[in-house]
Coordinates of C-alpha atoms in Angstrom, one line a residue:
X1 CA -193.8 -202.8 -86.9
X2 CA -197.0 -204.0 -85.1
X3 CA -195.1 -206.9 -83.9
X4 CA -192.7 -204.6 -82.2
X5 CA -195.4 -202.6 -80.7
X6 CA -196.8 -206.1 -79.3
X7 CA -193.8 -206.8 -77.7
X8 CA -193.5 -203.4 -76.1
X9 CA -196.8 -203.6 -74.6
X10 CA -196.1 -206.0 -72.1
X11 CA -193.6 -204.4 -70.3
X12 CA -195.4 -201.3 -70.7
X13 CA -198.2 -202.3 -69.0
X14 CA -196.3 -204.1 -66.4
X15 CA -194.7 -200.7 -64.9
X16 CA -197.2 -198.6 -62.9
X17 CA -196.4 -195.5 -64.5
X18 CA -194.6 -196.5 -67.7
X19 CA -191.6 -194.8 -66.3
X20 CA -188.9 -195.8 -68.7
X21 CA -190.7 -194.3 -71.8
X22 CA -192.1 -191.4 -69.9
X23 CA -189.1 -188.9 -70.8
X24 CA -189.7 -189.7 -74.5
X25 CA -193.4 -190.3 -74.7
X26 CA -194.2 -187.4 -72.4
X27 CA -197.2 -189.5 -70.9
X28 CA -199.3 -187.9 -68.2
X29 CA -200.0 -191.2 -66.4
X30 CA -200.5 -194.7 -67.1
X31 CA -202.3 -195.9 -70.5
X32 CA -203.3 -198.7 -72.6
X33 CA -200.7 -200.6 -74.9
X34 CA -202.7 -198.8 -78.0
X35 CA -200.7 -195.8 -77.2
X36 CA -197.5 -197.5 -77.5
X37 CA -198.7 -199.1 -81.1
X38 CA -199.5 -195.5 -82.1
X39 CA -196.3 -194.6 -80.8
X40 CA -194.5 -197.1 -83.3
X41 CA -196.9 -196.5 -86.2
X42 CA -195.0 -193.6 -87.8
X43 CA -191.6 -193.2 -85.4
X44 CA -189.0 -191.1 -86.0
X45 CA -185.4 -192.2 -86.0
X46 CA -185.2 -191.2 -82.2
X47 CA -188.1 -193.4 -81.5
X48 CA -186.8 -196.2 -83.8
X49 CA -183.6 -196.1 -81.7
X50 CA -185.3 -196.3 -78.5
X51 CA -187.2 -199.2 -79.7
X52 CA -183.9 -201.0 -80.7
X53 CA -182.5 -200.2 -77.3
X54 CA -185.5 -201.8 -75.5
X55 CA -185.4 -205.1 -78.0
X56 CA -181.5 -205.3 -77.2
X57 CA -182.3 -205.0 -73.4
X58 CA -180.2 -201.8 -73.1
X59 CA -183.2 -199.8 -72.3
X60 CA -183.4 -200.9 -68.6
X61 CA -179.5 -200.6 -68.2
X62 CA -178.0 -197.6 -66.5
X63 CA -176.6 -196.5 -69.4
X64 CA -180.0 -196.8 -71.3
X65 CA -181.8 -195.1 -68.6
X66 CA -179.3 -192.2 -68.7
X67 CA -180.1 -191.8 -72.5
X68 CA -183.5 -191.8 -71.7
X69 CA -183.4 -189.4 -69.2
X70 CA -181.1 -187.1 -71.3
X71 CA -183.7 -187.1 -73.8
X72 CA -186.1 -185.8 -71.5
X73 CA -184.3 -183.3 -69.8
X74 CA -183.3 -181.6 -73.1
X75 CA -186.6 -180.7 -73.4
X76 CA -187.9 -179.9 -70.1
X77 CA -184.8 -177.8 -69.5
X78 CA -183.9 -176.3 -73.0
X79 CA -181.8 -173.3 -73.4
X80 CA -183.8 -170.1 -74.4
X81 CA -182.5 -168.6 -77.6
X82 CA -183.3 -166.6 -80.4
X83 CA -182.6 -167.3 -83.9
X84 CA -180.4 -166.8 -85.8
X85 CA -178.4 -168.7 -83.4
X86 CA -175.3 -171.0 -83.8
X87 CA -173.5 -173.1 -81.5
X88 CA -170.5 -175.3 -81.6
X89 CA -170.5 -178.1 -79.1
X90 CA -169.1 -181.6 -77.7
X91 CA -170.8 -185.0 -76.8
X92 CA -168.6 -187.0 -74.5
X93 CA -168.8 -190.6 -76.1
X94 CA -168.7 -192.0 -72.5
X95 CA -171.7 -189.9 -71.7
X96 CA -175.5 -189.9 -72.2
X97 CA -176.0 -186.6 -73.5
X98 CA -178.4 -184.3 -75.2
X99 CA -179.1 -180.4 -75.9
X100 CA -182.4 -178.6 -75.9
X101 CA -183.2 -175.5 -77.4
X102 CA -186.3 -173.1 -77.1
X103 CA -187.2 -170.3 -79.1
X104 CA -190.3 -168.7 -80.9
X105 CA -191.6 -168.8 -84.4
X106 CA -194.0 -166.8 -85.8
X107 CA -196.6 -167.9 -88.9
X108 CA -195.1 -166.8 -91.9
X109 CA -191.6 -167.6 -90.9
X110 CA -189.4 -170.4 -92.5
X111 CA -187.3 -172.3 -90.0
X112 CA -184.1 -173.7 -91.3
X113 CA -182.2 -176.2 -88.9
X114 CA -178.9 -177.6 -89.6
X115 CA -176.6 -180.1 -87.5
X116 CA -173.4 -181.2 -88.3
X117 CA -170.9 -183.8 -86.4
X118 CA -167.4 -184.5 -86.6
X119 CA -166.5 -187.6 -84.9
X120 CA -163.8 -190.3 -85.2
X121 CA -166.2 -193.2 -85.8
X122 CA -169.5 -193.2 -87.5
X123 CA -172.3 -191.6 -85.4
X124 CA -176.0 -191.1 -85.3
X125 CA -177.3 -187.6 -84.2
X126 CA -181.0 -187.5 -83.6
X127 CA -182.6 -184.3 -84.5
X128 CA -185.9 -183.5 -83.1
X129 CA -188.5 -180.3 -83.5
X130 CA -191.4 -179.9 -81.2
X131 CA -194.3 -177.5 -80.7
X132 CA -194.0 -176.4 -76.9
X133 CA -197.1 -177.4 -74.8
X134 CA -199.1 -174.2 -74.1
X135 CA -199.6 -175.4 -70.4
X136 CA -198.0 -178.0 -67.9
X137 CA -200.6 -180.7 -68.5
X138 CA -199.3 -181.4 -72.0
X139 CA -196.6 -182.8 -73.5
X140 CA -194.4 -181.2 -76.5
X141 CA -196.2 -182.0 -79.8
X142 CA -193.6 -183.6 -82.2
X143 CA -193.4 -181.7 -85.6
X144 CA -190.2 -182.9 -87.5
X145 CA -187.4 -185.3 -87.3
X146 CA -184.4 -186.1 -88.8
X147 CA -180.7 -186.7 -88.4
X148 CA -177.7 -184.9 -88.4
X149 CA -176.2 -184.0 -92.0
X150 CA -179.6 -183.1 -93.6
X151 CA -180.8 -179.6 -93.6
X152 CA -184.4 -179.4 -92.1
X153 CA -186.7 -176.7 -93.2
X154 CA -190.1 -176.0 -91.8
X155 CA -193.1 -173.5 -91.7
X156 CA -195.5 -173.1 -88.7
X157 CA -199.1 -173.4 -89.4
X158 CA -199.6 -171.2 -86.2
X159 CA -197.2 -169.0 -83.9
X160 CA -195.9 -170.2 -80.9
X161 CA -192.7 -171.5 -78.9
X162 CA -190.8 -174.5 -80.3
X163 CA -188.3 -176.8 -78.9
X164 CA -185.5 -178.5 -80.3
X165 CA -183.5 -181.5 -79.4
X166 CA -180.1 -182.8 -80.5
X167 CA -179.0 -186.3 -79.2
X168 CA -176.5 -188.8 -80.3
X169 CA -176.5 -192.4 -79.9
X170 CA -175.0 -194.2 -77.0
X171 CA -171.2 -194.4 -76.7
X172 CA -171.0 -192.0 -79.6
X173 CA -169.9 -188.4 -79.8
X174 CA -167.8 -185.5 -80.9
X175 CA -167.9 -182.2 -82.0
X176 CA -171.3 -180.8 -83.4
X177 CA -172.5 -177.8 -84.9
X178 CA -176.2 -176.5 -84.5
X179 CA -177.5 -173.6 -86.6
X180 CA -180.9 -172.5 -86.1
X181 CA -182.2 -169.4 -88.5
X182 CA -185.3 -168.2 -89.7
X183 CA -186.5 -165.8 -92.4
X184 CA -189.6 -165.0 -94.4
X185 CA -191.8 -167.6 -95.8
X186 CA -192.4 -165.6 -99.3
X187 CA -190.1 -163.9 -101.6
X188 CA -190.3 -160.1 -101.4
X189 CA -193.1 -159.1 -104.3
X190 CA -191.4 -155.9 -105.3
X191 CA -187.6 -155.8 -106.6
X192 CA -184.9 -154.1 -104.4
X193 CA -187.5 -153.3 -102.0
X194 CA -188.0 -154.7 -98.3
X195 CA -190.7 -154.2 -95.6
X196 CA -189.3 -150.6 -95.0
X197 CA -191.1 -149.7 -98.3
X198 CA -194.5 -150.7 -96.6
X199 CA -196.4 -147.4 -95.8
X200 CA -199.8 -149.0 -95.2
X201 CA -200.3 -152.0 -93.2
X202 CA -202.9 -154.9 -92.9
X203 CA -206.0 -153.9 -90.7
X204 CA -205.6 -150.0 -91.5
X205 CA -209.1 -148.3 -91.7
X206 CA -210.3 -147.8 -95.4
X207 CA -213.5 -145.6 -96.7
X208 CA -213.8 -143.6 -93.3
X209 CA -213.8 -146.9 -91.4
X210 CA -216.3 -148.7 -93.2
X211 CA -213.9 -151.4 -94.1
X212 CA -210.4 -152.4 -93.3
X213 CA -207.0 -152.9 -95.4
X214 CA -206.5 -156.7 -96.3
X215 CA -202.9 -156.3 -97.5
X216 CA -200.1 -154.3 -97.4
X217 CA -199.0 -151.3 -99.5
X218 CA -195.4 -151.5 -100.9
X219 CA -194.3 -147.8 -102.6
X220 CA -191.8 -148.1 -105.3
X221 CA -191.2 -146.0 -108.5
X222 CA -193.7 -146.8 -111.4
X223 CA -192.3 -149.4 -113.5
X224 CA -190.6 -151.1 -110.6
X225 CA -190.8 -155.3 -111.4
X226 CA -193.4 -157.0 -109.4
X227 CA -192.1 -160.4 -108.6
X228 CA -193.6 -163.8 -107.5
X229 CA -193.3 -164.3 -104.1
X230 CA -193.6 -168.2 -104.1
X231 CA -193.9 -171.2 -106.5
X232 CA -197.0 -170.6 -108.2
X233 CA -199.6 -170.5 -111.3
X234 CA -201.3 -167.4 -112.6
X235 CA -205.0 -168.4 -111.5
X236 CA -206.2 -164.8 -112.7
X237 CA -205.1 -161.7 -114.5
X238 CA -208.2 -159.0 -114.6
X239 CA -209.0 -155.6 -114.2
X240 CA -211.4 -154.1 -111.6
X241 CA -212.6 -150.6 -110.3
X242 CA -210.8 -150.9 -107.1
X243 CA -207.5 -153.1 -107.9
X244 CA -207.2 -151.6 -111.3
X245 CA -204.8 -154.2 -113.1
X246 CA -204.5 -157.1 -111.0
X247 CA -202.8 -160.5 -110.8
X248 CA -204.2 -163.3 -108.5
X249 CA -201.4 -166.3 -107.8
X250 CA -201.9 -169.7 -106.5
X251 CA -199.5 -170.8 -104.1
X252 CA -198.7 -174.5 -105.1
X253 CA -196.6 -174.9 -101.7
X254 CA -198.8 -173.2 -99.1
X255 CA -202.3 -173.7 -101.1
X256 CA -202.8 -169.8 -100.5
X257 CA -203.7 -167.3 -102.8
X258 CA -201.8 -164.1 -103.8
X259 CA -203.1 -161.0 -104.7
X260 CA -201.5 -158.0 -106.7
X261 CA -203.2 -154.9 -107.5
X262 CA -202.7 -151.6 -108.9
X263 CA -200.4 -152.7 -111.4
X264 CA -198.9 -150.6 -114.3
X265 CA -198.8 -153.7 -116.7
X266 CA -199.4 -157.2 -116.0
X267 CA -196.8 -159.4 -117.7
X268 CA -198.1 -163.0 -117.5
X269 CA -201.2 -164.9 -118.5
X270 CA -203.7 -167.2 -116.7
X271 CA -202.4 -170.6 -116.2
X272 CA -198.6 -169.8 -116.4
X273 CA -196.1 -171.3 -113.8
X274 CA -194.1 -169.0 -112.1
X275 CA -191.1 -169.3 -109.4
X276 CA -190.1 -167.0 -106.8
X277 CA -188.4 -164.0 -108.1
X278 CA -189.6 -164.2 -111.6
X279 CA -191.2 -160.6 -113.0
X280 CA -194.9 -160.7 -113.2
X281 CA -196.0 -157.2 -113.9
X282 CA -195.0 -153.7 -112.9
X283 CA -195.6 -151.3 -110.2
X284 CA -198.5 -148.7 -111.1
X285 CA -201.5 -146.8 -109.3
X286 CA -204.4 -148.1 -111.2
X287 CA -208.0 -148.8 -109.8
X288 CA -208.7 -146.6 -106.9
X289 CA -205.1 -145.8 -106.2
X290 CA -204.9 -143.3 -109.1
X291 CA -204.7 -140.5 -106.5
X292 CA -201.8 -142.0 -104.8
X293 CA -198.1 -142.5 -105.5
X294 CA -197.4 -145.8 -107.6
X295 CA -197.1 -148.9 -105.3
X296 CA -198.2 -152.4 -105.2
X297 CA -201.0 -153.6 -103.0
X298 CA -200.2 -157.0 -101.6
X299 CA -202.5 -159.6 -100.3
X300 CA -202.5 -163.1 -98.9
X301 CA -205.5 -165.2 -98.5
X302 CA -205.7 -168.7 -97.0
X303 CA -208.6 -171.2 -97.8
X304 CA -211.0 -171.2 -95.0
X305 CA -209.4 -168.5 -93.0
X306 CA -209.8 -165.4 -95.5
X307 CA -207.1 -162.5 -95.4
X308 CA -204.0 -162.7 -93.6
X309 CA -201.7 -160.3 -92.5
X310 CA -198.3 -160.8 -94.8
X311 CA -195.8 -159.0 -92.9
X312 CA -194.3 -162.0 -91.2
X313 CA -194.3 -163.7 -94.5
X314 CA -192.2 -160.8 -96.0
X315 CA -190.4 -159.4 -93.0
X316 CA -186.5 -160.3 -92.8
X317 CA -185.4 -159.5 -89.3
X318 CA -182.2 -157.2 -89.3
X319 CA -180.2 -159.6 -86.7
X320 CA -177.4 -161.4 -88.4
X321 CA -176.0 -164.8 -87.3
X322 CA -173.2 -164.8 -84.8
X323 CA -170.9 -167.5 -85.6
X324 CA -168.6 -169.2 -83.0
X325 CA -165.7 -167.5 -82.3
X326 CA -164.1 -169.5 -79.3
X327 CA -161.6 -171.7 -79.7
X328 CA -162.8 -174.8 -80.8
X329 CA -159.8 -176.7 -79.1
X330 CA -161.2 -176.1 -75.8
X331 CA -164.3 -178.0 -76.2
X332 CA -164.4 -181.0 -74.0
X333 CA -161.5 -179.6 -72.0
X334 CA -161.4 -178.0 -68.3
X335 CA -161.2 -174.2 -68.2
X336 CA -160.8 -172.1 -64.9
X337 CA -162.1 -168.8 -63.8
X338 CA -159.3 -165.9 -63.8
X339 CA -161.0 -163.7 -61.4
X340 CA -163.4 -163.6 -58.4
X341 CA -167.2 -163.3 -58.6
X342 CA -167.5 -164.3 -62.4
X343 CA -171.1 -164.8 -63.6
X344 CA -172.2 -168.5 -65.1
X345 CA -175.5 -167.1 -67.2
X346 CA -178.6 -169.3 -68.1
X347 CA -177.8 -168.3 -71.7
X348 CA -175.4 -166.8 -74.0
X349 CA -176.2 -163.2 -73.4
X350 CA -175.3 -160.4 -70.8
X351 CA -179.0 -159.9 -70.2
X352 CA -179.2 -163.9 -69.3
X353 CA -180.0 -164.5 -65.8
X354 CA -177.1 -165.2 -63.3
X355 CA -177.2 -168.9 -62.2
X356 CA -173.7 -168.6 -60.0
X357 CA -170.7 -166.8 -59.1
X358 CA -167.5 -168.5 -59.5
X359 CA -164.3 -168.0 -57.2
X360 CA -161.0 -167.6 -59.0
X361 CA -159.6 -170.9 -60.1
X362 CA -162.9 -172.8 -60.1
X363 CA -162.6 -175.3 -62.9
X364 CA -165.4 -176.0 -65.0
X365 CA -165.7 -178.4 -68.4
X366 CA -166.2 -176.8 -71.7
X367 CA -169.2 -178.3 -73.4
X368 CA -169.9 -175.9 -76.2
X369 CA -169.3 -172.4 -77.5
X370 CA -172.0 -169.5 -78.8
X371 CA -170.2 -166.6 -80.3
X372 CA -167.6 -165.5 -77.5
X373 CA -169.1 -167.6 -74.7
X374 CA -168.7 -171.1 -73.4
X375 CA -171.3 -173.5 -72.3
X376 CA -169.9 -175.2 -69.5
X377 CA -170.7 -177.6 -66.7
X378 CA -169.8 -176.9 -63.0
X379 CA -168.5 -179.3 -60.4
X380 CA -171.9 -179.6 -58.6
X381 CA -173.7 -180.4 -62.1
X382 CA -174.9 -176.8 -63.0
X383 CA -175.0 -176.0 -66.6
X384 CA -174.6 -172.4 -67.8
X385 CA -172.5 -169.7 -69.9
X386 CA -169.4 -168.1 -69.3
X387 CA -167.6 -165.4 -71.2
X388 CA -164.6 -167.5 -72.7
X389 CA -162.2 -164.2 -72.1
X390 CA -162.6 -164.6 -68.1
X391 CA -161.5 -168.2 -68.5
X392 CA -158.1 -170.0 -69.3
X393 CA -157.2 -173.7 -69.7
X394 CA -156.3 -175.9 -66.8
X395 CA -155.2 -179.5 -66.3
X396 CA -157.0 -179.7 -63.2
X397 CA -160.5 -181.7 -63.9
X398 CA -162.8 -181.3 -60.8
X399 CA -165.7 -183.2 -60.0
X400 CA -168.4 -182.8 -57.2
X401 CA -169.2 -186.3 -56.2
X402 CA -172.3 -186.9 -53.7
X403 CA -173.4 -190.1 -51.7
X404 CA -177.0 -189.3 -52.6

C-alpha cells in the first residue's frame, strides 16, 4: 500500500489544489504527499476503489470525474431524514450516482444501517458513515465503512449530526434498499417496563439541593425482575446505607459501570458473566428508599467522565419505520404531474420546504421511493420528492439540455 501512496503522491502534487481528490478527501487546500499516504494507510472500500480508478487511468476520465463529483455531492447536499427511515431507490448503470443522507444521533443510541442491492450483474455498493463537521472549515470525519449486504452497527461517542453516503461502482446499478434505524444502546433494566416508568430523573435535586440524582428511578412492583442491560460481568454485590442491596456490573462492550440499587434481593454473585436480559435481582426499596415505593435506581458511569444520564441509553422512540409503499416498478421510469402546481419538496414530508411547482404534464424521472413519496429528478436537474398519488406513468422522457 505504501507503493501506491508513492505513485499517487506525484500527480497529487502536480495539481495546484488536488482537484481530483477534493470531493473524496475533503481537503481544504494543497497539502503535502504525506496526506495521501495517510489516506491510504487504512483505506475504506470506497477509497480503495478510488485508488483502483486512478491506477487504471479512469480517475481523470469524464466518467471517473463524474463518479468522484457524485461522491462529494452526496455529502455536500444530503437529504435530511429522521430514523427510522427506509428508501428504495434506483442507480442507473449508465450514470455516476450516489445518495447522501443526514440525520442526528445522540450518545446512548445504537445505529443500525442496512443496504441491499438487486442488480442484473454482480456489483459493489460502498456504504460510508461520517460525522458531520461542526463548521464549514472542516470536512466530514469518517466513522465507519462497508459495502451493501452487510449490516453495520454504530454507537456514537458523542451526540451530533451524521452523514451516510451510498454509492455503487462505475457502470453498475440496479434497485437498492436503504434502512436507517436507531434505538437504545442498552437493554431496559426492569422487566416489562419502559422509560414511561421513570419518575425521577438524572440531575434531580436531592437532600434539599445538597446533591444531584446520578441516575434514574424506575418504579415497578416489589419482586419485579431486574435485568442485565448489557453483556457484562458482576464486579460487586454489596449492601450500603444509601443504595441498600446493590449490584455493580462492568459493561464489557463500552467499558462503563452499571449501578443497580435498592434491590429486594440480588440473584448473582461477584465474577458472574451476564448477557442482556438476564435476571440479576428483584426490585425493592432497601437503603434510603425505605420510605418510597419499590423501584430500581439505575446509574451509568464512564471511566474519566463520572455519571452519565442513562435516558438516551434506555429510551426507545415510539416512531415506527415507514416501509416503502410506492410501486417499485416505477423506479427508473418517467412519471408526469396529474395537476397544476404540484409541489416538489426537499424531503419526503409535508413539512419539507417546497423546491418547485410542476405544471400539469411535467415529466420527471423516478429515482427512489420513501413511504408514499417518489424521489424524482426534474428536467432541469433539480432533485426532490413528490407525492406518488399526484403522478402517473408516462412514456415521454424529457431532458433539459444546456450549452453551458
